[in-house]
Amino acid sequence: MYRRLFWAIAFSAAAALAHAENVPADNTLSNALKEINNLKLRTEQLEKQVREQNTAAPAPLVSSGRAYMNAGFDVLVNGGWSTTPDVATIQSGDHDPSQRGFSLRNAELSLDGAVDPFFKAFANLVFKMSPDEETELELEEAYAQSTALPGNLQLRAGRYFTEFGRQNNQHPHAWAFVDQPLVMNRLFGSDGLRQNGLRLSWLAPTPWYTEVLCGVYNGQGGDAFSFRNPGDADTNGITRLYGHATTPRDLRGVGDLLYVPRLTSSFDLTDEQTLVLGASAAFGPNDTGPDARTQIYGVDGYWKWKPANAGAGWPFVALQTELFYRDFQAAADSGANLPEEQLRDWGCYAQALWGFTRGWVAGLRGDYVTGNAGASANGNAQRGEAERISPNVTYYFSEFAKLRLQYNYTHYSESTDEQAVWTQLEFMIGAHAAHKF
Amino acid sequence: MKNLKLFLIAGLAGTAMTADAKLNVVATTADFGALAQAVGGDFVNVTVLAKPTEDPHFVDAKPSYIVKLNRADVLIEGGAELESGWLPPLLDGTRNTKLAFGQPGRVRAAEGLALLEVPTELDRSKGDLHAMGNPHYMTDPENARHVAKHIAEGFSAVDPAHTAAFEQNLQGWLKQLDAKEAVWQKQLTPFAGTRVAAVHNSWPYFARRFGLKMDLFLEPKPGIPPSPAQLVTVIEAMKRDVTKVIVVEPYQNRRTAEAVAAATGARIVDFAQYPGGLKGTDGDYLALLDKLVSSLAATLSAK
């Protein structure tokens, strides 16, 4: 490149000199010098351009579009104190603070990229430290999503948080609070409704956004808490859920699978206000008997205001609420002297976020969950009424780090009220997973 | 038989109608939208996603945008990571194979442009860097020329029937731009080498084209809000240099800029990268640059 440039310049200079010989003598030298000077300037300019073009040497992995895979590592560190030393009884979410002092319940390696022209793939590997300093590794999500299906369809297959409601398929770093809502703990267990399976989604041809989804899953294990989940073993080694003995069993037919349909729509109320509404359900068998089944229904709403001249995403106001109802049909358990019964639970949470000035967000969440009285005293203790109020404030250092301070006051009908103060630091390196609305 | 004929005629009419139908064009930002309208003329419907007044780095990935992308024939994106925080999740839900990479309907405006400030190493302690270089390249008319050509190529590939019209519109617009640019150069030549302060490093291309020095920023590092220490440094530098102007964009913190202006005797000039970001510039790239150049020249020449 440089050699060619040099010859070009040399040639032009020679040509300029040769040309100069033909003009009157007194101007020859000064003209030639001027010409050479011009060429020198031009060369410098070109060299600079070449340098600018050659400096691009981006690191692999982190830059989107220049690597086959994006990789990011996101860590949530919690620190704080609660009135009860048994933190697990008040913070039963898997990514909630797990003990007084410090806890690290979510260090997440997230990977994504295009598989081929037909699929994109996503994976989340989560490291969680238990209070006794053991590190658990979990394949939280690993799924492929179609990119080229006709008819506005999209297929997703693998393991992932099912699209039930709004918060269930958000990762903890995208939550607006340190912990997950009480009602979700009760209905979906400690780590959300997360299953192996597939779902088909259809984007309806309505003028506004409408998506219809239907998922089919195994509905098995602790991550399908209200379904084919054997629960915990009692002192005699019998597994029980809400007091009723359970018998783990394999699938007998398609009727034993877990079905999760969802309908969601969104409307731009004005240029600055957006509303998202959704309704979800989950139907499947549970392990208390051969014909025992569970139904869960949910509705969710999200509204956000952000002015037309928002800078870095601020200011904003966002409201979010979800309401859940569960009908758990428990089969009779003659051993424990429990009749066949319908365990009905419902609950909701509502949260408001106010991004009042750049970097700062104030939040307030109210939580409620309750259940009807059942025949099992143990079950009733787990299904009592609870209310929680949680104010918090979050500061975002950048898109990649934030610090949160949260206070929880919880009232339990079955035990004493509890309070807790938690802080949470998030930091992220590598590719930044873009947030869905 | 008669029914079949009618059916065929109706079918043909239908096909003819689709051939006449306008291209649905979605542009991520209003600068591309303005060029798309200029080039596409009567044969396109242009929708812009980001509002011209909002921070283009932080646009909400609203579900309504998925619907717009789902029905688009052409997507015009910057292609230099400006939209990396919000376009990928939208495209994940779009299910529109016309917008897949490599399709003529996917126009990446930055393709083939030599971007400035390509980082030699990626390190977020330096702030929010863009791996491909500074993405605010449309403030240089020369880059806009290239992008307009890209757009015309994209339109012609998707809708070959109107190639001639797109070409004609393109040439007409380029001619207007040539004429305008000569005027802009003339307006700003007296201020060659003059320093102008800004909140964010959005103007290196504009500065290079018009011989200005726009290398002093209220942000200590890209994307990091102004700190008191940084403002002190900026104020000292502005006083030393007798910097007379701070440019502020619609989504930037005007009060901070006003405080700096008050401390230095400088004036604030409203700038915007996107047509519609300033009054009277809606959908018109030339009007926007007109306004930028004239207001800057007027303030620089004021005593």
XYZ file of C-alpha atoms in Angstrom:
740
model
C 0.000 0.000 0.000
C 2.664 2.452 1.117
C 5.016 1.345 -1.649
C 2.377 1.990 -4.262
C 1.703 5.352 -2.712
C 5.398 6.165 -2.789
C 5.740 5.300 -6.472
C 2.672 7.290 -7.301
C 4.147 10.289 -5.561
C 7.579 9.782 -7.098
C 5.994 9.584 -10.533
C 3.915 12.658 -10.032
C 6.929 14.533 -8.696
C 9.023 13.479 -11.684
C 6.192 14.434 -14.009
C 5.888 17.761 -12.269
C 9.612 18.376 -12.652
C 9.591 17.312 -16.280
C 6.641 19.591 -16.874
C 8.488 22.350 -15.036
C 11.410 22.127 -17.454
C 9.186 23.374 -20.232
C 8.132 26.575 -18.475
C 10.232 29.720 -18.118
C 13.321 29.135 -15.975
C 12.735 31.647 -13.147
C 9.517 29.896 -11.971
C 10.727 26.337 -12.488
C 12.270 25.636 -9.123
C 9.722 27.365 -6.936
C 6.853 25.775 -8.848
C 8.386 22.353 -8.525
C 8.950 22.879 -4.807
C 5.373 24.007 -4.385
C 4.184 20.929 -6.262
C 6.318 18.651 -4.100
C 5.019 20.328 -0.982
C 1.421 19.787 -2.143
C 2.160 16.165 -2.835
C 3.739 15.799 0.577
C 0.604 17.181 2.232
C -1.569 14.917 0.142
C 0.547 11.878 1.078
C 0.266 12.714 4.748
C -3.478 12.998 4.398
C -3.726 9.652 2.653
C -1.464 8.006 5.198
C -3.666 9.318 7.977
C -6.728 7.914 6.264
C -5.057 4.528 5.894
C -4.089 4.591 9.557
C -7.638 5.398 10.590
C -8.976 2.546 8.525
C -6.457 0.061 9.886
C -6.940 0.768 13.562
C -10.094 -1.319 13.859
C -9.135 -4.409 15.836
C -12.092 -5.195 18.066
C -11.868 -7.817 20.765
C -13.834 -10.962 20.004
C -16.962 -12.106 21.877
C -18.097 -8.757 23.199
C -18.916 -6.925 20.022
C -22.235 -7.707 18.479
C -22.124 -8.591 14.842
C -18.413 -9.378 14.809
C -18.404 -12.682 16.643
C -20.440 -15.824 16.366
C -21.530 -15.542 19.970
C -22.172 -12.774 22.476
C -21.124 -13.555 26.011
C -21.971 -11.640 29.156
C -21.413 -12.234 32.845
C -23.772 -10.623 35.310
C -23.451 -10.772 39.093
C -25.898 -9.803 41.851
C -24.427 -9.441 45.324
C -26.837 -8.989 48.237
C -26.051 -7.659 51.645
C -28.356 -6.876 54.562
C -30.138 -7.951 57.687
C -33.508 -9.365 58.681
C -35.379 -9.636 61.985
C -35.425 -13.415 61.672
C -32.115 -15.267 61.440
C -33.850 -17.875 59.288
C -33.848 -15.788 56.135
C -35.135 -18.603 53.929
C -38.550 -18.458 55.644
C -39.133 -14.878 54.515
C -37.131 -14.825 51.265
C -38.013 -18.029 49.516
C -37.050 -16.987 45.996
C -33.984 -18.789 44.700
C -32.250 -15.514 43.804
C -33.387 -13.643 46.932
C -30.918 -12.884 49.730
C -30.356 -16.213 51.478
C -28.821 -15.189 54.807
C -28.002 -12.248 57.055
C -24.867 -10.493 55.909
C -23.823 -11.145 52.345
C -25.144 -13.599 49.835
C -24.468 -14.269 46.188
C -27.413 -16.006 44.560
C -27.083 -15.029 40.931
C -23.880 -14.981 38.913
C -25.109 -15.563 35.427
C -23.212 -16.386 32.269
C -25.420 -15.545 29.309
C -24.647 -16.569 25.760
C -26.510 -15.855 22.556
C -26.004 -15.895 18.846
C -27.425 -16.986 15.520
C -27.255 -20.749 14.966
C -27.833 -20.590 11.230
C -30.293 -18.730 8.997
C -33.140 -20.565 10.730
C -32.457 -20.332 14.472
C -31.071 -18.113 17.176
C -29.886 -19.665 20.418
C -29.739 -18.411 23.994
C -28.276 -19.949 27.126
C -28.001 -18.948 30.775
C -25.745 -20.719 33.222
C -26.257 -19.613 36.784
C -23.870 -19.989 39.702
C -25.507 -19.741 43.127
C -23.744 -19.859 46.462
C -25.599 -21.545 49.298
C -25.245 -20.297 52.905
C -22.793 -23.145 53.567
C -20.479 -21.840 50.846
C -21.299 -24.484 48.267
C -21.563 -23.290 44.687
C -24.463 -24.686 42.714
C -24.306 -24.574 38.938
C -27.573 -24.641 37.069
C -28.440 -24.730 33.407
C -31.148 -22.156 33.872
C -32.012 -21.672 30.233
C -30.873 -23.160 26.932
C -33.126 -22.767 23.943
C -33.340 -22.141 20.250
C -35.807 -19.775 18.661
C -36.835 -19.866 15.024
C -36.150 -16.865 12.800
C -37.580 -17.933 9.467
C -40.951 -19.598 10.020
C -43.698 -18.390 7.685
C -47.127 -17.120 8.721
C -45.887 -14.834 11.510
C -45.090 -17.903 13.577
C -42.172 -18.411 15.893
C -41.074 -21.611 17.577
C -38.997 -21.860 20.711
C -37.639 -25.136 22.045
C -35.384 -26.137 24.909
C -35.364 -25.114 28.549
C -36.504 -21.645 29.581
C -38.716 -19.561 31.845
C -42.200 -20.046 30.411
C -44.008 -16.985 29.163
C -46.539 -16.870 32.000
C -47.233 -13.257 32.920
C -44.609 -10.581 32.972
C -42.005 -11.187 35.633
C -41.715 -14.977 35.324
C -39.567 -14.839 32.207
C -37.443 -11.903 33.316
C -34.035 -12.586 34.758
C -33.282 -11.327 38.289
C -31.067 -8.497 37.025
C -34.036 -7.093 35.123
C -36.288 -7.091 38.206
C -37.110 -3.786 39.837
C -36.837 -5.294 43.340
C -34.277 -7.405 45.189
C -36.667 -10.343 45.578
C -39.537 -11.977 43.767
C -43.195 -11.403 44.678
C -44.733 -13.638 47.372
C -47.491 -14.940 45.111
C -44.958 -16.156 42.575
C -43.033 -17.976 45.298
C -46.210 -19.782 46.281
C -47.455 -20.743 42.819
C -44.227 -21.218 40.892
C -41.857 -22.228 43.680
C -38.483 -20.711 44.365
C -37.248 -20.364 40.798
C -40.139 -19.560 38.517
C -42.099 -21.726 36.122
C -39.192 -23.031 34.076
C -39.405 -26.179 31.994
C -38.190 -28.282 29.110
C -40.513 -28.043 26.180
C -41.520 -25.896 23.290
C -43.884 -23.135 22.412
C -45.381 -21.735 19.273
C -46.187 -18.059 19.047
C -48.199 -16.164 16.489
C -48.098 -12.439 15.871
C -51.686 -11.569 14.981
C -52.373 -9.234 12.029
C -54.102 -6.650 14.235
C -53.132 -2.975 13.907
C -51.840 -3.067 17.479
C -49.433 -5.643 18.886
C -51.102 -8.945 19.720
C -49.188 -12.126 20.342
C -50.746 -15.517 20.990
C -48.502 -18.133 22.568
C -49.001 -21.747 23.444
C -46.383 -23.754 25.284
C -46.182 -27.483 25.953
C -43.898 -28.698 28.725
C -43.086 -31.703 30.859
C -44.441 -29.960 33.950
C -42.079 -31.885 36.161
C -39.957 -31.198 39.232
C -39.485 -28.238 41.553
C -39.496 -25.746 38.685
C -43.060 -26.841 37.922
C -43.937 -26.431 41.582
C -47.743 -26.729 41.343
C -47.664 -29.600 38.855
C -45.815 -32.942 38.768
C -43.699 -31.953 41.711
C -43.311 -34.596 44.448
C -42.543 -31.974 47.106
C -40.408 -32.701 50.161
C -40.021 -35.972 52.061
C -41.369 -36.134 55.609
C -39.623 -37.896 58.528
C -40.846 -41.268 57.229
C -39.443 -40.598 53.789
C -42.865 -40.039 52.187
C -42.897 -37.128 49.756
C -45.709 -34.660 50.370
C -47.111 -31.440 48.938
C -49.413 -29.421 51.201
C -49.679 -32.469 53.450
C -50.850 -34.826 50.704
C -48.604 -37.788 49.894
C -47.306 -37.679 46.320
C -46.394 -40.403 43.876
C -43.986 -39.342 41.161
C -45.030 -40.804 37.857
C -44.106 -40.737 34.207
C -46.244 -39.284 31.455
C -49.164 -41.525 30.529
C -50.262 -39.458 27.551
C -50.380 -35.938 26.117
C -52.975 -35.067 28.754
C -50.246 -35.316 31.377
C -48.162 -32.558 29.803
C -48.246 -28.996 31.086
C -49.935 -26.500 28.764
C -49.226 -22.782 29.070
C -51.266 -20.519 26.754
C -50.846 -16.742 26.778
C -52.386 -13.766 25.010
C -50.754 -10.360 25.143
C -51.494 -7.006 23.531
C -49.857 -3.616 23.585
C -51.134 -0.142 22.843
C -49.325 3.168 22.481
C -51.795 5.381 24.327
C -49.855 8.480 23.281
C -46.384 9.069 21.880
C -45.094 8.958 25.433
C -47.271 6.269 27.037
C -47.376 2.560 26.349
C -49.653 -0.088 27.825
C -49.081 -3.849 27.739
C -51.808 -6.251 28.861
C -51.678 -10.011 29.110
C -53.572 -13.088 30.249
C -51.952 -16.457 30.900
C -52.894 -19.891 32.136
C -51.199 -23.170 33.012
C -52.937 -26.541 33.046
C -51.425 -29.838 34.096
C -51.586 -32.798 36.456
C -50.109 -32.838 39.949
C -48.538 -35.721 41.858
C -51.097 -36.126 44.674
C -53.091 -38.694 42.699
C -53.523 -40.257 39.280
C -56.311 -37.826 38.308
C -55.280 -34.804 40.365
C -54.837 -31.633 38.336
C -53.829 -28.008 38.799
C -54.964 -24.873 37.012
C -53.277 -21.489 37.315
C -54.617 -18.292 35.766
C -52.975 -14.900 35.623
C -53.504 -11.404 34.254
C -50.814 -8.763 33.982
C -50.531 -5.103 33.112
C -47.664 -2.724 32.501
C -47.813 0.984 31.772
C -44.884 3.262 31.117
C -44.497 6.947 30.563
C -41.289 8.387 29.160
C -41.136 11.929 27.752
C -40.192 12.588 24.137
C -36.913 14.209 25.142
C -35.750 11.512 27.560
C -31.998 11.378 28.052
C -30.298 8.039 28.804
C -33.778 6.624 29.492
C -34.736 9.145 32.203
C -37.126 10.378 33.499
C -39.905 7.786 33.488
C -42.790 6.352 35.468
C -43.693 2.662 35.184
C -46.532 0.736 36.815
C -46.724 -3.034 36.833
C -49.193 -5.444 38.335
C -49.943 -9.137 38.123
C -52.769 -11.148 39.607
C -52.710 -14.937 39.971
C -55.239 -17.610 40.920
C -54.502 -21.287 41.479
C -56.825 -24.241 41.846
C -54.834 -27.190 43.165
C -56.960 -30.342 43.233
C -55.375 -32.583 45.846
C -56.366 -36.255 45.814
C -57.447 -37.981 49.003
C -54.621 -39.271 51.201
C -55.996 -42.057 53.440
C -52.633 -42.504 55.162
C -52.659 -38.916 56.416
C -56.453 -38.957 56.812
C -56.872 -36.143 54.281
C -59.935 -35.993 52.018
C -59.905 -35.054 48.373
C -59.891 -31.248 48.451
C -59.554 -28.114 46.379
C -56.755 -25.869 47.549
C -57.434 -22.398 46.187
C -54.815 -19.654 46.380
C -54.708 -16.214 44.941
C -52.436 -13.247 45.177
C -51.127 -10.204 43.434
C -48.437 -7.607 43.480
C -48.409 -4.046 42.233
C -45.324 -1.937 41.810
C -44.602 1.658 40.840
C -41.240 2.926 39.637
C -40.306 6.543 39.285
C -37.084 7.406 37.517
C -37.004 10.915 38.935
C -33.613 12.067 37.740
C -30.926 10.521 35.604
C -29.554 7.393 37.249
C -32.080 7.306 40.111
C -35.215 5.197 40.461
C -37.571 5.144 43.452
C -39.827 2.104 43.733
C -42.719 0.893 45.850
C -44.231 -2.590 45.772
C -47.193 -4.085 47.547
C -47.559 -7.876 47.779
C -50.489 -10.035 48.821
C -51.116 -13.756 48.830
C -53.658 -15.980 50.549
C -55.255 -19.438 50.384
C -58.439 -21.155 51.558
C -58.302 -23.332 54.653
C -57.495 -26.943 53.844
C -57.582 -30.165 55.813
C -53.850 -30.304 56.463
C -52.433 -28.142 59.241
C -49.020 -28.290 57.602
C -50.464 -27.243 54.283
C -52.332 -24.358 55.890
C -49.123 -23.113 57.507
C -47.582 -22.911 54.046
C -50.681 -21.378 52.483
C -51.592 -18.678 54.992
C -52.101 -15.032 54.268
C -49.078 -12.772 53.818
C -48.742 -9.102 52.974
C -45.557 -7.237 52.219
C -44.698 -3.646 51.513
C -41.323 -2.867 49.917
C -40.036 0.635 49.222
C -36.694 0.810 47.453
C -34.314 3.138 45.686
C -31.836 2.235 42.954
C -28.882 4.125 41.564
C -27.491 3.210 38.148
C -23.788 4.005 37.850
C -24.072 3.103 34.182
C -25.935 0.576 32.074
C -23.610 -2.015 33.527
C -23.759 -1.436 37.270
C -26.401 -0.487 39.821
C -26.842 -0.327 43.575
C -30.210 -0.926 45.248
C -31.463 -0.410 48.785
C -34.740 -2.057 49.787
C -36.830 -2.365 52.940
C -39.371 -5.173 53.404
C -42.119 -5.255 55.998
C -44.051 -8.524 55.915
C -47.178 -9.449 57.853
C -47.967 -13.169 58.170
C -51.282 -14.514 59.438
C -49.582 -17.693 60.629
C -46.461 -16.230 62.276
C -44.899 -13.007 63.560
C -44.294 -9.988 61.337
C -40.804 -9.662 59.891
C -38.665 -6.845 58.602
C -35.569 -6.817 56.442
C -33.214 -4.343 54.807
C -31.350 -5.484 51.731
C -28.820 -3.918 49.446
C -27.994 -5.307 46.048
C -25.086 -4.533 43.779
C -25.240 -5.583 40.167
C -22.299 -5.548 37.825
C -22.002 -6.880 34.335
C -19.138 -7.482 31.944
C -19.180 -8.523 28.330
C -22.134 -8.249 26.020
C -25.059 -6.296 27.389
C -28.282 -8.204 26.938
C -30.751 -5.725 25.476
C -33.927 -5.421 27.508
C -37.328 -6.299 26.200
C -40.046 -3.758 26.893
C -65.925 -20.640 -16.624
C -67.124 -17.107 -16.392
C -66.411 -17.225 -12.674
C -62.920 -18.489 -13.341
C -62.298 -15.593 -15.730
C -63.533 -13.118 -13.183
C -61.369 -14.762 -10.595
C -58.339 -14.500 -12.864
C -59.022 -10.873 -13.614
C -59.460 -10.131 -9.951
C -56.256 -12.010 -9.272
C -54.341 -10.067 -11.901
C -55.754 -6.807 -10.617
C -54.591 -7.865 -7.186
C -51.079 -8.514 -8.433
C -51.059 -5.206 -10.277
C -52.140 -3.510 -7.093
C -49.326 -5.046 -5.117
C -46.877 -3.878 -7.782
C -48.255 -0.368 -7.363
C -48.322 -0.538 -3.592
C -45.889 1.609 -1.714
C -42.876 0.118 -0.015
C -43.189 0.001 3.762
C -39.958 1.454 5.024
C -38.937 1.489 8.687
C -35.985 3.668 9.691
C -34.474 3.400 13.161
C -33.779 7.129 13.393
C -35.225 10.237 11.765
C -32.112 11.081 9.720
C -32.436 7.851 7.744
C -36.184 8.420 7.620
C -35.711 11.833 5.988
C -33.347 10.432 3.367
C -35.665 7.489 2.723
C -38.550 9.884 2.075
C -36.408 12.041 -0.219
C -35.237 9.040 -2.238
C -38.454 7.022 -2.148
C -40.790 9.909 -2.867
C -44.326 8.758 -3.679
C -43.408 5.087 -3.705
C -42.657 4.643 -0.029
C -44.369 4.884 3.352
C -41.717 5.788 5.880
C -42.012 5.037 9.601
C -39.348 6.191 12.044
C -38.921 4.332 15.335
C -36.836 6.606 17.610
C -38.324 10.012 18.274
C -36.050 12.762 16.925
C -35.888 14.359 20.368
C -35.007 11.274 22.414
C -31.643 9.762 23.219
C -30.988 7.333 20.360
C -28.876 5.097 22.605
C -31.839 4.449 24.940
C -35.030 3.890 23.006
C -37.694 1.649 24.525
C -38.230 -1.534 22.496
C -42.002 -1.016 22.409
C -44.136 -3.898 21.121
C -45.744 -1.550 18.578
C -42.333 -1.313 16.893
C -42.370 -5.088 16.423
C -45.632 -4.721 14.494
C -44.094 -2.011 12.296
C -41.041 -4.145 11.584
C -43.205 -7.193 10.951
C -44.946 -5.363 8.107
C -41.869 -3.623 6.670
C -40.381 -4.264 3.239
C -37.213 -2.348 4.084
C -35.403 -1.628 7.346
C -32.806 1.119 7.424
C -30.528 0.879 10.451
C -27.336 2.670 11.354
C -25.289 -0.499 11.524
C -22.748 1.050 13.890
C -24.181 -0.159 17.208
C -26.099 3.014 18.026
C -29.291 0.957 18.206
C -27.709 -2.138 19.798
C -29.633 -1.585 23.031
C -33.068 -1.816 21.463
C -33.108 -3.049 17.862
C -32.008 -6.678 18.532
C -34.895 -7.504 20.921
C -37.319 -5.959 18.420
C -35.916 -8.035 15.572
C -36.125 -11.183 17.740
C -39.885 -10.788 17.727
C -40.318 -9.474 14.199
C -40.566 -12.726 12.165
C -40.001 -10.903 8.917
C -37.537 -12.722 6.691
C -37.380 -9.731 4.331
C -35.310 -7.984 6.995
C -32.844 -10.821 7.577
C -29.153 -10.104 7.136
C -28.147 -10.268 3.511
C -31.643 -9.539 2.229
C -31.999 -6.438 0.058
C -34.590 -5.182 2.542
C -31.955 -4.800 5.256
C -30.110 -1.551 4.628
C -27.168 -0.957 6.945
C -26.435 2.711 6.416
C -22.877 2.702 7.752
C -21.716 0.036 5.342
C -18.652 1.214 3.464
C -18.210 4.397 5.499
C -14.910 5.048 7.261
C -16.000 5.759 10.820
C -13.988 7.928 13.179
C -12.717 6.992 16.625
C -12.703 3.231 16.171
C -11.334 2.083 19.543
C -8.114 0.104 19.315
C -9.102 -1.714 22.488
C -12.492 -2.204 24.058
C -12.494 -1.178 27.681
C -15.629 0.081 29.433
C -13.590 2.006 31.988
C -13.303 4.477 29.128
C -17.062 4.903 29.074
C -19.600 3.675 26.606
C -17.482 3.013 23.532
C -18.812 1.828 20.232
C -16.693 -0.993 18.855
C -17.279 0.057 15.261
C -16.467 3.730 15.774
C -18.451 6.858 16.540
C -21.983 6.165 15.263
C -23.079 9.800 14.860
C -21.834 9.919 11.282
C -24.887 11.440 9.626
C -23.930 14.956 10.719
C -21.440 14.992 7.843
C -23.208 15.696 4.517
C -20.626 13.579 2.711
C -21.704 10.553 4.743
C -25.353 11.435 4.134
C -24.589 11.310 0.410
C -23.316 7.742 0.715
C -26.236 6.707 2.873
C -28.726 8.177 0.393
C -27.063 6.083 -2.314
C -27.289 2.957 -0.115
C -30.951 3.626 0.427
C -31.593 4.081 -3.288
C -29.784 0.816 -3.995
C -31.840 -0.935 -1.331
C -35.122 0.440 -2.662
C -34.245 -0.506 -6.230
C -33.334 -4.038 -5.194
C -36.629 -4.511 -3.363
C -38.779 -2.644 -5.884
C -36.977 -2.807 -9.261
C -40.009 -1.397 -11.091
C -39.305 2.035 -9.652
C -35.540 2.051 -10.019
C -35.640 5.004 -12.401
C -37.754 7.061 -10.037
C -35.512 6.304 -7.060
C -32.440 7.217 -9.109
C -34.038 10.444 -10.249
C -35.060 11.382 -6.703
C -31.588 10.543 -5.471
C -29.872 12.693 -8.078
C -32.269 15.557 -7.402
C -31.605 15.369 -3.682
C -27.842 15.117 -4.151
C -27.947 18.220 -6.318
C -29.803 20.124 -3.597
C -27.302 18.875 -1.046
C -24.351 20.004 -3.210
C -25.813 23.484 -3.487
C -26.588 23.646 0.215
C -23.221 22.326 1.278
C -21.431 25.055 -0.639
C -23.472 27.597 1.297
C -22.817 25.880 4.637
C -19.086 25.804 3.958
C -19.170 29.495 3.168
C -21.086 30.261 6.348
C -18.645 28.401 8.563
C -15.327 29.120 6.796
C -14.736 32.300 8.850
C -14.749 30.139 11.982
C -12.311 27.467 10.834
C -10.420 26.043 13.806
C -12.843 27.537 16.327
C -13.569 25.430 19.360
C -17.165 24.532 20.199
C -18.112 22.651 23.362
C -20.737 19.884 23.466
C -22.379 17.668 26.048
C -21.650 14.339 24.322
C -19.199 13.438 21.582
C -21.865 13.424 18.850
C -20.256 15.902 16.460
C -16.803 14.754 15.272
C -18.039 14.267 11.709
C -19.734 17.659 11.566
C -16.626 19.290 13.039
C -14.312 17.611 10.539
C -16.452 18.598 7.561
C -16.745 22.230 8.580
C -13.263 22.743 10.032
C -14.416 23.212 13.629
C -12.899 21.841 16.823
C -15.620 20.024 18.783
C -13.454 18.132 21.234
C -14.572 19.509 24.595
C -17.386 17.637 26.330
C -19.374 18.105 29.490
C -19.463 14.319 29.852
C -16.168 13.114 31.343
C -16.453 9.897 29.305
C -19.002 8.876 26.678
C -22.325 8.088 28.362
C -21.151 9.088 31.861
C -23.071 12.094 33.261
C -21.101 15.323 33.838
C -19.285 15.334 37.178
C -18.436 18.553 39.073
C -14.713 17.902 38.499
C -15.248 17.527 34.774
C -17.277 20.757 34.658
C -14.455 22.646 36.394
C -12.001 21.326 33.794
C -14.351 22.241 30.966
C -14.954 25.735 32.344
C -11.201 26.365 32.659
C -10.557 25.119 29.140
C -13.401 27.233 27.761
C -12.101 30.364 29.484
C -8.550 29.748 28.270
C -9.724 29.227 24.742
C -12.496 31.838 24.810
C -14.973 29.191 23.704
C -18.178 30.987 22.849
C -20.621 28.181 22.195
C -21.940 25.027 23.856
C -24.205 22.910 21.683
C -26.999 21.067 23.474
C -29.262 18.385 22.039
C -32.958 18.032 22.961
C -32.450 15.076 25.316
C -29.385 16.440 27.071
C -29.375 18.170 30.439
C -29.771 21.821 29.533
C -29.410 23.099 33.079
C -25.844 21.775 33.401
C -24.948 23.375 30.082
C -26.547 26.653 31.217
C -24.456 26.631 34.392
C -21.290 26.189 32.337
C -22.422 28.896 29.935
C -23.064 31.276 32.826
C -19.618 30.580 34.274
C -17.823 31.179 30.972
C -19.944 33.750 29.178
C -20.580 31.238 26.396
C -23.926 30.837 24.698
C -26.015 27.766 24.185
C -26.929 26.756 20.659
C -29.681 24.167 20.233
C -28.369 21.321 18.140
C -29.979 18.078 17.067
C -28.768 15.124 15.049
C -32.200 14.214 13.837
C -34.606 16.060 11.556
C -37.518 17.064 13.769
C -35.223 17.489 16.764
C -35.379 21.242 16.156
C -38.489 23.175 15.197
C -39.120 23.422 11.477
C -36.811 20.584 10.519
C -39.322 17.730 10.592
C -38.444 15.071 8.018
C -35.951 17.312 6.243
C -32.236 16.630 6.562
C -31.284 19.713 4.554
C -33.454 21.977 6.721
C -31.830 20.508 9.834
C -28.273 21.187 8.646
C -29.373 24.601 7.438
C -30.560 25.376 10.922
C -27.465 23.942 12.635
C -25.058 25.853 10.423
C -26.922 29.162 10.475
C -27.546 29.216 14.217
C -23.960 28.227 14.936
C -22.554 30.815 12.521
C -24.864 33.504 13.916
C -23.844 32.817 17.510
C -20.141 32.543 16.685
C -20.186 35.875 14.888
C -22.168 37.624 17.639
C -20.037 39.884 19.794
